[in-house]
CSV table of C-alpha atoms in Angstrom, one decimal:
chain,number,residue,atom,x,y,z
A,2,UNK,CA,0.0,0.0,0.0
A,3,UNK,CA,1.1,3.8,-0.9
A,4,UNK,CA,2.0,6.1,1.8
A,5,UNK,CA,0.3,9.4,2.1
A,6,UNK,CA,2.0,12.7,2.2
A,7,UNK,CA,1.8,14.8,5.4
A,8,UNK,CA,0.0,17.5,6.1
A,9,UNK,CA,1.7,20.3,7.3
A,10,UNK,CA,0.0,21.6,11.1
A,11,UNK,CA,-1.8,24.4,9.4
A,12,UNK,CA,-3.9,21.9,7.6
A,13,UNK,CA,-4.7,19.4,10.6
A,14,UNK,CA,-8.2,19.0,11.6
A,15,UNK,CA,-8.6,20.6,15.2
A,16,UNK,CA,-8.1,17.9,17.6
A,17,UNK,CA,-11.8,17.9,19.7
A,18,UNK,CA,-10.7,15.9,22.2
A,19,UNK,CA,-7.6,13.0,22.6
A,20,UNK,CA,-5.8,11.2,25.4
A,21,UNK,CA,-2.0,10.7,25.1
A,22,UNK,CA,-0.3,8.1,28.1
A,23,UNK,CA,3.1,9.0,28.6
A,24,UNK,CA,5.4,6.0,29.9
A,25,UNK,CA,7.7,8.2,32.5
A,26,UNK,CA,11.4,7.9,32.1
A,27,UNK,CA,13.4,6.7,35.5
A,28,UNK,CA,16.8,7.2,36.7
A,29,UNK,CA,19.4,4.5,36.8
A,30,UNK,CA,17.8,3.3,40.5
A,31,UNK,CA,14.2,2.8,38.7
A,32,UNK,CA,12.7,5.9,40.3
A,33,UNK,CA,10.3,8.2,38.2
A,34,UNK,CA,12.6,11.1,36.5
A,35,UNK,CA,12.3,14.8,38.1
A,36,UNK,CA,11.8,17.3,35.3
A,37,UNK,CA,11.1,15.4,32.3
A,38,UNK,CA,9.0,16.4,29.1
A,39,UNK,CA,6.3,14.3,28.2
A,40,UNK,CA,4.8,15.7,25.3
A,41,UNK,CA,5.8,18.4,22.7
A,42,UNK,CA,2.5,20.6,21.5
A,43,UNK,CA,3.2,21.4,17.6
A,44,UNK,CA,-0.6,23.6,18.0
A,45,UNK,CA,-1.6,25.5,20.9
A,46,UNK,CA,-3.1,22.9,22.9
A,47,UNK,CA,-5.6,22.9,26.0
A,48,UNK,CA,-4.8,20.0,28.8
A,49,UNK,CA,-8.3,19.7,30.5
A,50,UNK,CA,-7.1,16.9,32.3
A,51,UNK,CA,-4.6,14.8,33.7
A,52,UNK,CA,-4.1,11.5,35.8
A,53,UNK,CA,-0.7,9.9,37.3
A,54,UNK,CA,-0.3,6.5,38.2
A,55,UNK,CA,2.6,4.5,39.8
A,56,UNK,CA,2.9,0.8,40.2
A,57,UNK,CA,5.0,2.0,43.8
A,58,UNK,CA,4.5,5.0,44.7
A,59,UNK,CA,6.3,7.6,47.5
A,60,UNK,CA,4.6,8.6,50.3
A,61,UNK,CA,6.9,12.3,50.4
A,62,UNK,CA,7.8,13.7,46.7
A,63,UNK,CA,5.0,15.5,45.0
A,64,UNK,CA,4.2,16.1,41.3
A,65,UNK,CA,3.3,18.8,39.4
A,66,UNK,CA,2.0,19.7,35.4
A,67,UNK,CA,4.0,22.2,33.9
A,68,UNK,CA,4.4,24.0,30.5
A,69,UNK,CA,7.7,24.8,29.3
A,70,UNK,CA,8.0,27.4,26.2
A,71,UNK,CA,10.6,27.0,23.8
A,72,UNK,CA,14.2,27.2,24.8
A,73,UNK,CA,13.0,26.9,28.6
A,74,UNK,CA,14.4,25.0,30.8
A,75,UNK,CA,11.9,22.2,32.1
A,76,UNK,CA,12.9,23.1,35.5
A,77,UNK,CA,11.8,26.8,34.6
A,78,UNK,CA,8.1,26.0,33.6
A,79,UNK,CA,4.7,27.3,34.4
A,80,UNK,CA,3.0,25.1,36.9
A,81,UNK,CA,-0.8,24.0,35.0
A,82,UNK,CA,-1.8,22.0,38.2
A,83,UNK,CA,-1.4,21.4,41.8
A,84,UNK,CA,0.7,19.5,43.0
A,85,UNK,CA,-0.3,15.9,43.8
A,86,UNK,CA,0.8,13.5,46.3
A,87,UNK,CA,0.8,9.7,44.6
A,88,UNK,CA,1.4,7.8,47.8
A,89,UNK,CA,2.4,4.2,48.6
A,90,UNK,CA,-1.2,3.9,49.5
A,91,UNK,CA,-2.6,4.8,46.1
A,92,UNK,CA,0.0,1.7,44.2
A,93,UNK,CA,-1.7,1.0,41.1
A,94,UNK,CA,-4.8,3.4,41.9
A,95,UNK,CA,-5.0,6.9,39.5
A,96,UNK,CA,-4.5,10.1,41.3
A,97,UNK,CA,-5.9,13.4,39.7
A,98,UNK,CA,-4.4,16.9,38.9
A,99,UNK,CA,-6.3,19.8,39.7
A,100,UNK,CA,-5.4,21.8,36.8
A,101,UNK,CA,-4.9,25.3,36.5
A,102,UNK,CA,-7.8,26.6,34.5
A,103,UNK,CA,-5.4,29.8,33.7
A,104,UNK,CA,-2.5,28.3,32.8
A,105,UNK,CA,-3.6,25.5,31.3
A,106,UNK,CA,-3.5,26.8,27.3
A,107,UNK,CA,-0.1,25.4,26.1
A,108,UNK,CA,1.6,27.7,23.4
A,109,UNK,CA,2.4,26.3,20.0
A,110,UNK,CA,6.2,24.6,20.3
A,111,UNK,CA,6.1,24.2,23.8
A,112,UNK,CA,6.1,21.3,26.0
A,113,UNK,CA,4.2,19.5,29.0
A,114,UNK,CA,6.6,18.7,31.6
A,115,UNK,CA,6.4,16.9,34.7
A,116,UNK,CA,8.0,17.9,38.0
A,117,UNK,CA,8.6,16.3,40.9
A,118,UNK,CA,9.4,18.5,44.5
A,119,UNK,CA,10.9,15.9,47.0
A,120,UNK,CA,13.3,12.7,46.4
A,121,UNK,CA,11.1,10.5,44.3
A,122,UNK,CA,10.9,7.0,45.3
A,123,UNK,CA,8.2,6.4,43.1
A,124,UNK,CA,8.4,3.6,40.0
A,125,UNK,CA,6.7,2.0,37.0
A,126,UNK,CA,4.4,5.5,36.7
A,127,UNK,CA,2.2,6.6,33.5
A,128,UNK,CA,1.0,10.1,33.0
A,129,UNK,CA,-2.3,10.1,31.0
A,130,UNK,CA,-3.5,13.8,29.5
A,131,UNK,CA,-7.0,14.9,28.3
A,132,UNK,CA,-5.9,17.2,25.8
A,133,UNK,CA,-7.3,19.7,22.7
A,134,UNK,CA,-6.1,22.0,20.3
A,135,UNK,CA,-9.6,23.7,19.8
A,136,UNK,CA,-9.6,26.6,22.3
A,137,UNK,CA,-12.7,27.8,23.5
């Protein structure tokens, strides 16, 4: 079968509504990255939600949404949620970001980042996003 040539992002159908999962990256112990980008937005894009899960999770470090702009450092970002504790107590249970209603609009070439505040612990985690490039 033929391949199909892309369309450049000008020409992409707005995206209503999509979920991305994001495997988190670990450090050479196993524990869950601080700091890492999890997905690049090529369009403005809207995260309406998000949900973290851990397969062991730390009863201490919290984690936090953030959106870095082009040639930011991730450690630099704009926080998008709260900051959420994924405790030992919540292994392999979902734990939900409040997100910032007014931060939450990600600018074209920009990225979603995750950080964590605290010595993470945590392992095995997956970051799931509610996401749209339709703004409202």
């Amino acid at each position: 079968m033929a391949g199909e040539l892309t369309l450049p992002v000008q020409e992409c159908p707005d995206i209503v509504c999509q979920y991305v999962a994001v495997v988190l990256q670990s450090d050479a112990d196993g524990n869950v990255s601080n700091n890492q980008t999890v997905f690049y937005c090529e369009q403005d894009t809207v995260v309406d939600a998000a949900f973290l899960r851990f397969a062991l999770g730390d009863d201490t470090a919290t984690w936090t949404l953030e959106r870095a702009t082009d040639g930011t450092a991730v450690a630099s970002g704009v926080d998008m949620s709260d900051a959420v504790t994924h405790a030992t107590a919540l292994n392999n249970k979902v734990s939900t970001f409040t997100i910032i209603e007014t931060a939450n609009l990600v600018p074209a070439g920009s990225a979603i980042t995750l950080k964590c505040t605290g010595t993470s612990t945590a392992k095995l985690g997956t970051l799931t996003l509610r996401i749209r490039t339709r703004v409202r």
